[in-house]
Structure formats: C-alpha cells, structure tokens
Amino acid sequence: GPSVHAWSTKGAGRLPPVAAGRAAKTKREIEENNRLLYVALTRARDRIYVTGFEGKRPPQPGCWYDTIWQGVEELVTEQQDVDGNSYWLLESQQAQPVTREPEERKSSTVQQALPEWVGRRVAAEPQLVVPLAPSKLAPLEVDTEGEAQGIEEVRKQREDVSEPPSASASHMASDNRFLRGLLTHGLLEHLPGHPEDQWDMLAERFANMRGAALSERVRRGIVAESLTIMRDKDFAELFGLESWAEVSIAAEVPRMEGEGPPLRVAGQIDRLVQNDHEVLIVDYKTNRPPPRELDAVPETYLLQISAYHLAIEQIYPGKKIRSAIIWTDGPHFMEIPEPLIVQHQQRLWTLRTTDLDAL
C-alpha cells in the first residue's frame, strides 16, 4: 500500500509500528554508513592510516574506528614509534611487481625562448558604448592602448550634445517645480499597476503623503494632470495593466554598412508596452519647462530615445517601434516622428573621436 508518514510524539516509540519504523530507518543508515566506509578503505593504493581521537566524550559506539578495529584486532601486531607511542600494524607483501620508469622516459627540463608575441600587448577590440544617462550620453572610446578613456576627455572633442541646464533655483523654489515633477513621475510609474477604479484614491493619497510641502491646490493639479494623460484614449494601452515600468535593456547593434565596432546600448526605459504589431517606448523628463515644439527638444534627449529605439528594434525584430517623451512638468505627451529618430540614430554612429592620438 502507500507509504505512511507518522509524526512520533512522546511515548509513541513503544508502539510496534513506530518502533519498527525506527528500526528500519536505523538499519538503512547503518548500511549506508558501511558502504561509505567500504569506499574509503578500498581507494588506498599502497597504504592506509586509521586514526582517531577522544575528547571528554568517548566516540559513539559503531563509529568507523571501532568497526575497523573489530575487523583487524586479531591480525595486527603492536609496534612502538620513535617517541614510544604504541600503534598497530597490519602489512602484507607487495602483490604486484614493482615497475620503474625507464631512464629514457624520464622528463627533463629544457629552457626554451619565449615566442615573440608574448611581449606584445593584445590589440584593443574597438567598441562603441552608449551609457544612456543624458549627462553621459556621448559614447565611451577605447584608445590605441586598449584602455577606456574618460567620458569628459572624449566629449571635449565632440560637438556639443550636453544636457540642457536645470531650471534655476529661484525658479524651482517659486512653486516647487522639482517636487511637482517627481510626484508626476511617481504617479505615472506606479498607478498603472493598480486597477483603474482605484487610481483617483491612490493618486490623492500618494500626492498628500509625498507632496506635503505643496499646497492642496497644487497637489490636486498634479493628480488631475497625471490622470488626464493616463486616461487619454490614445494612450490607454501604454498605462494598462499589461504595460511595463522601469524596463532595463542591453543590446549590441551591428553596423548596417561598412566596417566598425557595434553600438552597445544599456539603459532603462521608463515605460514600455508591446502588442501584436508594435512596441511603444516612453521616456519621462522631469524638472525642466517642457518644449512645445520638436525643434526645441534638446538633442541629447533625442539621441537618448533614438538609442533606446535602436536597441528595441534588435529585441523585437519585425515590429513597428514608436517612441515618445512625457514632459512631467505639465504634463505633456510628445511622440517623436520616425524620420527624426532615424536622423539621430545615424548621428549616434558619428559620436566618435577623430584623433585618438591627441588625447
């Protein structure tokens, strides 16, 4: 029949089924212990030493030392070592003839000259890496010695693709623009993970807890503006339960034409959603007055989202990729047209130092 598992309570050991079960368990453990001892004893080729020690407590009955001693007690002879300590010896004649390695087969050490290539440094494998933080968007270079150059030194030789300056302290302090942006970013990130009928309650609670420094009127405005974007029918899928927040990506993009290193892209997309035919990626921008026209968008932002676009194309081949920026100071949704994406993808390949020897 099926095996039965029993939990033995105090006094249950006297019951025949429990006693039989314990005896069977003990027998299995002894047999396994003996098998391990057999393996240990039969692995020795020339000799084996059996030793042990006793502390305050004597060894447990049936330990390996006792088992071995019971087997050899009548066969060993007592001996004395140089210090007068007793030991017991069991020996037998060599069963196999001793064979010695012929002299001509003995290895000899011959000093040889190292090959010429040992003294040469390994040539650097060219690579182009884009760490996608806006202030560090310019790709890292590898110099002729194979060492990665500092981002600041390389950027000195590039066209200006620096991040736009932050809003002034006085401008931010006037109405807590920085905190407003953070609250909007947090709402857009976390609310989509909850049912829509809870958005209003959760958004109000979140804004009140995290935005206590703001007036009630400002907090209500942040909640209303954020929910307006999330409930826009054109972007409902982006903030649905199937969308992803804070998506880490890593991709290696080969050059389509000509020779040269691939573009290695690593970053984190604020929001991503995919369906059967397309993927939409969105990046949030906080703490800056949002531009209303595409030609006013800082180039570093367009390079950043174009690199995301390029990486996602490798991850989802065959799907249409749409890219957009959400300016959280507003908030304002801005989709980036594909021609502008392509233009800045080509620009990514040109962000390279022309004269590495000058560094």
Tab-separated table of C-alpha atoms in Angstrom:
chain	number	residue	atom	x	y	z
A	1	GLY	CA	0.000	0.000	0.000
A	2	PRO	CA	1.017	3.657	0.004
A	3	SER	CA	3.733	4.779	2.413
A	4	VAL	CA	2.601	6.428	5.617
A	5	HIS	CA	4.373	9.361	7.257
A	6	ALA	CA	3.964	9.483	11.040
A	7	TRP	CA	4.945	12.212	13.492
A	8	SER	CA	6.218	10.477	16.613
A	9	THR	CA	5.111	12.072	19.868
A	10	LYS	CA	6.422	11.428	23.355
A	11	GLY	CA	5.888	7.815	24.370
A	12	ALA	CA	4.951	6.686	20.861
A	13	GLY	CA	8.251	4.831	20.461
A	14	ARG	CA	6.794	1.890	22.377
A	15	LEU	CA	4.094	1.336	19.764
A	16	PRO	CA	5.041	-1.563	17.447
A	17	PRO	CA	4.567	0.339	14.133
A	18	VAL	CA	6.683	3.287	15.345
A	19	ALA	CA	9.344	1.014	16.826
A	20	ALA	CA	9.513	-0.991	13.591
A	21	GLY	CA	9.778	2.181	11.536
A	22	ARG	CA	12.621	3.497	13.660
A	23	ALA	CA	14.445	0.162	13.460
A	24	ALA	CA	14.141	0.119	9.672
A	25	LYS	CA	15.443	3.693	9.473
A	26	THR	CA	18.407	2.862	11.707
A	27	LYS	CA	19.200	-0.223	9.593
A	28	ARG	CA	19.210	1.847	6.381
A	29	GLU	CA	21.530	4.430	7.942
A	30	ILE	CA	23.973	1.744	9.153
A	31	GLU	CA	24.057	0.107	5.718
A	32	GLU	CA	24.736	3.445	4.008
A	33	ASN	CA	27.431	4.254	6.569
A	34	ASN	CA	29.126	0.905	5.874
A	35	ARG	CA	29.007	1.488	2.124
A	36	LEU	CA	30.781	4.818	2.575
A	37	LEU	CA	33.418	3.157	4.775
A	38	TYR	CA	33.998	0.490	2.126
A	39	VAL	CA	34.595	3.139	-0.499
A	40	ALA	CA	37.038	4.984	1.779
A	41	LEU	CA	39.046	1.840	2.605
A	42	THR	CA	39.291	0.475	-0.931
A	43	ARG	CA	40.533	3.684	-2.537
A	44	ALA	CA	44.004	3.405	-0.954
A	45	ARG	CA	46.660	2.074	-3.365
A	46	ASP	CA	49.728	1.456	-1.144
A	47	ARG	CA	48.826	2.113	2.472
A	48	ILE	CA	46.098	3.397	4.706
A	49	TYR	CA	46.236	5.032	8.140
A	50	VAL	CA	43.382	4.682	10.607
A	51	THR	CA	43.460	7.274	13.373
A	52	GLY	CA	41.110	8.837	15.861
A	53	PHE	CA	40.938	10.929	18.986
A	54	GLU	CA	38.875	11.079	22.134
A	55	GLY	CA	37.645	14.192	23.870
A	56	LYS	CA	35.648	14.489	27.037
A	57	ARG	CA	33.050	12.259	25.451
A	58	PRO	CA	34.018	8.830	24.090
A	59	PRO	CA	33.351	8.026	20.414
A	60	GLN	CA	29.883	6.835	19.568
A	61	PRO	CA	29.522	3.020	19.505
A	62	GLY	CA	29.740	1.716	15.981
A	63	CYS	CA	31.887	4.573	14.672
A	64	TRP	CA	34.226	3.804	11.792
A	65	TYR	CA	37.272	3.422	14.057
A	66	ASP	CA	35.534	0.784	16.148
A	67	THR	CA	34.260	-1.027	13.089
A	68	ILE	CA	37.747	-1.201	11.553
A	69	TRP	CA	39.349	-2.262	14.842
A	70	GLN	CA	36.890	-5.128	15.260
A	71	GLY	CA	37.903	-6.351	11.826
A	72	VAL	CA	41.682	-6.228	12.261
A	73	GLU	CA	42.170	-6.685	16.034
A	74	GLU	CA	43.319	-10.325	15.746
A	75	LEU	CA	45.552	-9.642	12.717
A	76	VAL	CA	47.665	-6.667	13.808
A	77	THR	CA	50.949	-6.564	15.738
A	78	GLU	CA	51.758	-3.869	18.285
A	79	GLN	CA	54.680	-1.570	17.409
A	80	GLN	CA	56.422	1.427	19.004
A	81	ASP	CA	57.263	4.681	17.257
A	82	VAL	CA	60.372	6.761	17.973
A	83	ASP	CA	58.579	8.552	20.797
A	84	GLY	CA	57.481	5.328	22.485
A	85	ASN	CA	53.858	5.590	21.392
A	86	SER	CA	52.066	2.373	20.526
A	87	TYR	CA	50.491	1.678	17.180
A	88	TRP	CA	49.194	-1.422	15.483
A	89	LEU	CA	50.428	-2.617	12.117
A	90	LEU	CA	48.873	-4.885	9.530
A	91	GLU	CA	51.073	-5.450	6.492
A	92	SER	CA	51.342	-7.825	3.561
A	93	GLN	CA	53.790	-8.447	0.770
A	94	GLN	CA	53.647	-6.437	-2.454
A	95	ALA	CA	51.106	-8.196	-4.660
A	96	GLN	CA	52.273	-6.670	-7.955
A	97	PRO	CA	55.855	-6.443	-9.185
A	98	VAL	CA	57.408	-3.014	-8.795
A	99	THR	CA	57.978	-1.354	-12.155
A	100	ARG	CA	60.306	1.571	-12.599
A	101	GLU	CA	60.115	4.167	-15.309
A	102	PRO	CA	62.906	3.691	-17.852
A	103	GLU	CA	65.605	6.337	-17.704
A	104	GLU	CA	64.950	7.416	-21.261
A	105	ARG	CA	61.303	8.144	-20.460
A	106	LYS	CA	62.060	10.472	-17.567
A	107	SER	CA	61.130	14.030	-18.337
A	108	SER	CA	63.842	16.629	-18.472
A	109	THR	CA	63.569	20.372	-18.218
A	110	VAL	CA	64.731	22.259	-21.271
A	111	GLN	CA	64.753	26.027	-21.249
A	112	GLN	CA	63.216	27.467	-24.370
A	113	ALA	CA	62.948	31.012	-25.595
A	114	LEU	CA	59.504	32.596	-25.313
A	115	PRO	CA	57.718	33.342	-28.581
A	116	GLU	CA	57.879	36.896	-29.882
A	117	TRP	CA	54.156	37.605	-29.346
A	118	VAL	CA	54.454	37.227	-25.567
A	119	GLY	CA	55.973	40.691	-25.299
A	120	ARG	CA	53.289	42.420	-27.331
A	121	ARG	CA	50.148	43.944	-25.782
A	122	VAL	CA	46.904	42.487	-27.016
A	123	ALA	CA	45.324	44.763	-29.604
A	124	ALA	CA	42.233	46.549	-28.345
A	125	GLU	CA	38.934	45.400	-29.749
A	126	PRO	CA	37.220	48.571	-30.932
A	127	GLN	CA	33.858	49.204	-29.383
A	128	LEU	CA	31.317	51.957	-29.055
A	129	VAL	CA	29.369	52.044	-25.806
A	130	VAL	CA	26.441	54.300	-25.020
A	131	PRO	CA	25.624	54.673	-21.293
A	132	LEU	CA	22.160	56.144	-21.563
A	133	ALA	CA	22.119	58.791	-18.883
A	134	PRO	CA	21.528	62.149	-20.572
A	135	SER	CA	24.579	63.782	-18.994
A	136	LYS	CA	26.759	60.864	-20.157
A	137	LEU	CA	25.185	60.127	-23.499
A	138	ALA	CA	28.348	60.592	-25.562
A	139	PRO	CA	29.820	57.121	-26.253
A	140	LEU	CA	32.953	55.947	-24.489
A	141	GLU	CA	36.035	55.415	-26.629
A	142	VAL	CA	38.793	52.807	-26.393
A	143	ASP	CA	42.236	54.271	-27.070
A	144	THR	CA	45.110	52.689	-29.003
A	145	GLU	CA	46.397	51.055	-25.819
A	146	GLY	CA	43.114	49.300	-25.156
A	147	GLU	CA	42.086	51.443	-22.186
A	148	ALA	CA	38.678	53.095	-21.920
A	149	GLN	CA	39.028	56.838	-21.995
A	150	GLY	CA	37.251	59.141	-19.581
A	151	ILE	CA	33.941	60.428	-20.844
A	152	GLU	CA	34.843	64.042	-20.117
A	153	GLU	CA	38.087	63.943	-22.129
A	154	VAL	CA	36.372	62.402	-25.129
A	155	ARG	CA	33.456	64.815	-25.030
A	156	LYS	CA	35.850	67.783	-25.331
A	157	GLN	CA	36.491	66.753	-28.934
A	158	ARG	CA	32.852	66.255	-29.846
A	159	GLU	CA	30.170	68.614	-30.949
A	160	ASP	CA	28.102	69.923	-28.091
A	161	VAL	CA	25.494	67.337	-27.133
A	162	SER	CA	25.426	68.275	-23.462
A	163	GLU	CA	22.326	68.134	-21.315
A	164	PRO	CA	20.391	71.402	-21.057
A	165	PRO	CA	20.851	73.307	-17.800
A	166	SER	CA	18.471	72.746	-14.945
A	167	ALA	CA	15.913	75.336	-14.066
A	168	SER	CA	17.314	77.989	-11.757
A	169	ALA	CA	16.994	77.543	-8.013
A	170	SER	CA	14.757	80.568	-7.709
A	171	HIS	CA	12.510	79.296	-10.483
A	172	MET	CA	12.261	75.882	-8.825
A	173	ALA	CA	11.703	77.287	-5.374
A	174	SER	CA	8.908	79.563	-6.520
A	175	ASP	CA	6.448	76.718	-6.909
A	176	ASN	CA	8.426	73.543	-6.069
A	177	ARG	CA	8.779	72.550	-9.704
A	178	PHE	CA	11.236	69.782	-8.851
A	179	LEU	CA	8.847	68.132	-6.382
A	180	ARG	CA	5.978	68.548	-8.829
A	181	GLY	CA	7.932	66.648	-11.467
A	182	LEU	CA	8.858	63.853	-9.086
A	183	LEU	CA	5.265	63.391	-7.974
A	184	THR	CA	4.048	63.248	-11.568
A	185	HIS	CA	6.775	60.733	-12.448
A	186	GLY	CA	5.822	58.584	-9.451
A	187	LEU	CA	2.127	58.598	-10.336
A	188	LEU	CA	2.808	57.643	-13.955
A	189	GLU	CA	5.118	54.844	-12.815
A	190	HIS	CA	3.100	53.243	-10.025
A	191	LEU	CA	-0.604	53.824	-10.703
A	192	PRO	CA	-0.795	51.619	-13.839
A	193	GLY	CA	-0.031	48.610	-11.656
A	194	HIS	CA	-3.392	49.044	-9.898
A	195	PRO	CA	-6.973	48.738	-11.183
A	196	GLU	CA	-8.194	51.938	-12.804
A	197	ASP	CA	-11.101	52.319	-10.395
A	198	GLN	CA	-8.527	52.825	-7.613
A	199	TRP	CA	-6.416	55.444	-9.429
A	200	ASP	CA	-8.172	58.503	-8.004
A	201	MET	CA	-7.970	57.317	-4.410
A	202	LEU	CA	-4.351	56.125	-4.683
A	203	ALA	CA	-3.204	59.229	-6.561
A	204	GLU	CA	-4.686	61.551	-3.943
A	205	ARG	CA	-3.160	59.539	-1.113
A	206	PHE	CA	0.241	59.427	-2.845
A	207	ALA	CA	0.253	63.168	-3.559
A	208	ASN	CA	-0.763	64.035	0.008
A	209	MET	CA	1.912	61.810	1.537
A	210	ARG	CA	4.805	62.684	-0.790
A	211	GLY	CA	3.849	66.260	-1.614
A	212	ALA	CA	3.105	67.675	1.828
A	213	ALA	CA	5.310	70.677	1.011
A	214	LEU	CA	2.930	71.681	-1.772
A	215	SER	CA	-0.370	73.425	-1.377
A	216	GLU	CA	-3.568	71.423	-1.665
A	217	ARG	CA	-4.407	73.241	-4.897
A	218	VAL	CA	-1.057	72.253	-6.465
A	219	ARG	CA	-1.454	68.642	-5.338
A	220	ARG	CA	-4.917	68.454	-6.876
A	221	GLY	CA	-3.497	69.865	-10.099
A	222	ILE	CA	-0.740	67.246	-10.236
A	223	VAL	CA	-3.237	64.430	-9.734
A	224	ALA	CA	-5.641	65.813	-12.326
A	225	GLU	CA	-2.930	66.376	-14.946
A	226	SER	CA	-1.406	62.915	-14.442
A	227	LEU	CA	-4.752	61.114	-14.615
A	228	THR	CA	-5.685	63.094	-17.725
A	229	ILE	CA	-2.699	61.603	-19.568
A	230	MET	CA	-3.262	58.105	-18.184
A	231	ARG	CA	-6.934	58.138	-19.230
A	232	ASP	CA	-6.346	59.610	-22.675
A	233	LYS	CA	-7.892	57.083	-25.055
A	234	ASP	CA	-4.934	57.400	-27.438
A	235	PHE	CA	-2.531	56.133	-24.773
A	236	ALA	CA	-4.720	53.833	-22.715
A	237	GLU	CA	-2.633	50.836	-23.750
A	238	LEU	CA	0.564	52.489	-22.504
A	239	PHE	CA	-0.802	52.704	-18.960
A	240	GLY	CA	-2.782	49.462	-18.985
A	241	LEU	CA	-2.105	46.515	-16.719
A	242	GLU	CA	-0.026	44.853	-19.457
A	243	SER	CA	2.463	47.708	-19.705
A	244	TRP	CA	5.904	47.629	-18.073
A	245	ALA	CA	7.626	50.271	-15.960
A	246	GLU	CA	11.378	50.842	-15.494
A	247	VAL	CA	12.462	48.352	-18.174
A	248	SER	CA	16.209	47.688	-18.194
A	249	ILE	CA	17.652	46.985	-21.645
A	250	ALA	CA	21.002	45.923	-23.074
A	251	ALA	CA	21.669	45.368	-26.767
A	252	GLU	CA	24.552	45.181	-29.216
A	253	VAL	CA	23.679	46.798	-32.526
A	254	PRO	CA	25.865	45.893	-35.526
A	255	ARG	CA	26.621	48.437	-38.212
A	256	MET	CA	24.380	48.069	-41.226
A	257	GLU	CA	27.005	49.344	-43.662
A	258	GLY	CA	30.787	49.355	-43.679
A	259	GLU	CA	33.204	48.105	-41.060
A	260	GLY	CA	33.476	49.215	-37.496
A	261	PRO	CA	32.569	48.282	-33.943
A	262	PRO	CA	28.961	47.606	-32.948
A	263	LEU	CA	26.999	50.023	-30.795
A	264	ARG	CA	26.432	48.665	-27.299
A	265	VAL	CA	23.390	50.189	-25.659
A	266	ALA	CA	22.493	49.878	-21.974
A	267	GLY	CA	19.801	51.858	-20.204
A	268	GLN	CA	16.374	51.900	-18.596
A	269	ILE	CA	13.125	52.773	-20.325
A	270	ASP	CA	10.547	54.479	-18.135
A	271	ARG	CA	7.550	52.844	-19.814
A	272	LEU	CA	7.143	50.128	-22.457
A	273	VAL	CA	4.169	48.312	-23.936
A	274	GLN	CA	4.022	45.808	-26.774
A	275	ASN	CA	1.182	44.269	-28.700
A	276	ASP	CA	0.951	42.027	-31.738
A	277	HIS	CA	2.210	44.610	-34.212
A	278	GLU	CA	4.100	47.388	-32.413
A	279	VAL	CA	6.109	48.459	-29.372
A	280	LEU	CA	5.738	51.871	-27.731
A	281	ILE	CA	8.558	53.209	-25.545
A	282	VAL	CA	8.219	56.340	-23.433
A	283	ASP	CA	10.818	58.308	-21.509
A	284	TYR	CA	9.886	60.773	-18.759
A	285	LYS	CA	11.645	64.118	-18.426
A	286	THR	CA	11.405	65.931	-15.078
A	287	ASN	CA	12.485	69.293	-13.658
A	288	ARG	CA	12.520	71.332	-16.872
A	289	PRO	CA	9.902	73.537	-18.544
A	290	PRO	CA	8.721	71.341	-21.446
A	291	PRO	CA	9.285	72.463	-25.025
A	292	ARG	CA	6.112	72.502	-27.063
A	293	GLU	CA	7.808	72.062	-30.453
A	294	LEU	CA	10.094	69.280	-31.631
A	295	ASP	CA	12.833	71.648	-32.756
A	296	ALA	CA	13.152	72.880	-29.159
A	297	VAL	CA	13.816	69.402	-27.728
A	298	PRO	CA	17.463	69.134	-26.564
A	299	GLU	CA	19.492	66.961	-28.902
A	300	THR	CA	20.776	64.795	-26.074
A	301	TYR	CA	17.186	63.693	-25.333
A	302	LEU	CA	16.604	62.800	-28.974
A	303	LEU	CA	19.878	60.856	-29.080
A	304	GLN	CA	18.902	59.026	-25.906
A	305	ILE	CA	15.477	57.923	-27.066
A	306	SER	CA	16.859	57.118	-30.551
A	307	ALA	CA	19.359	54.752	-28.913
A	308	TYR	CA	16.502	53.132	-26.979
A	309	HIS	CA	14.640	52.827	-30.274
A	310	LEU	CA	17.662	51.201	-31.913
A	311	ALA	CA	18.034	48.672	-29.095
A	312	ILE	CA	14.334	47.779	-29.065
A	313	GLU	CA	14.496	47.134	-32.818
A	314	GLN	CA	17.054	44.409	-32.073
A	315	ILE	CA	14.924	42.920	-29.291
A	316	TYR	CA	11.633	42.998	-31.254
A	317	PRO	CA	12.587	42.454	-34.912
A	318	GLY	CA	9.787	42.989	-37.396
A	319	LYS	CA	7.629	45.135	-35.117
A	320	LYS	CA	6.910	48.816	-35.592
A	321	ILE	CA	8.607	50.875	-32.880
A	322	ARG	CA	7.088	54.140	-31.628
A	323	SER	CA	8.930	56.466	-29.288
A	324	ALA	CA	7.726	59.355	-27.176
A	325	ILE	CA	8.669	61.710	-24.357
A	326	ILE	CA	6.383	62.632	-21.476
A	327	TRP	CA	7.308	66.013	-20.037
A	328	THR	CA	6.215	65.701	-16.418
A	329	ASP	CA	6.184	69.474	-15.926
A	330	GLY	CA	2.769	69.891	-17.426
A	331	PRO	CA	2.435	67.025	-18.080
A	332	HIS	CA	2.751	66.870	-21.860
A	333	PHE	CA	3.000	63.843	-24.204
A	334	MET	CA	5.221	64.276	-27.271
A	335	GLU	CA	5.634	61.492	-29.833
A	336	ILE	CA	8.906	61.634	-31.774
A	337	PRO	CA	8.389	61.148	-35.550
A	338	GLU	CA	10.243	58.257	-37.140
A	339	PRO	CA	12.290	60.458	-39.563
A	340	LEU	CA	13.696	62.357	-36.567
A	341	ILE	CA	14.500	59.068	-34.843
A	342	VAL	CA	16.345	57.774	-37.928
A	343	GLN	CA	18.276	61.041	-38.230
A	344	HIS	CA	19.538	60.802	-34.659
A	345	GLN	CA	20.267	57.091	-34.922
A	346	GLN	CA	22.680	57.949	-37.730
A	347	ARG	CA	24.105	60.677	-35.515
A	348	LEU	CA	24.888	58.081	-32.808
A	349	TRP	CA	27.383	56.406	-35.147
A	350	THR	CA	29.232	59.697	-35.684
A	351	LEU	CA	29.795	60.456	-31.992
A	352	ARG	CA	33.383	59.292	-32.158
A	353	THR	CA	36.717	60.982	-31.629
A	354	THR	CA	38.513	61.641	-34.917
A	355	ASP	CA	42.031	61.836	-33.467
A	356	LEU	CA	42.607	59.470	-30.539
A	357	ASP	CA	46.355	60.105	-30.566
A	358	ALA	CA	45.739	63.681	-29.464
A	359	LEU	CA	44.310	62.542	-26.140
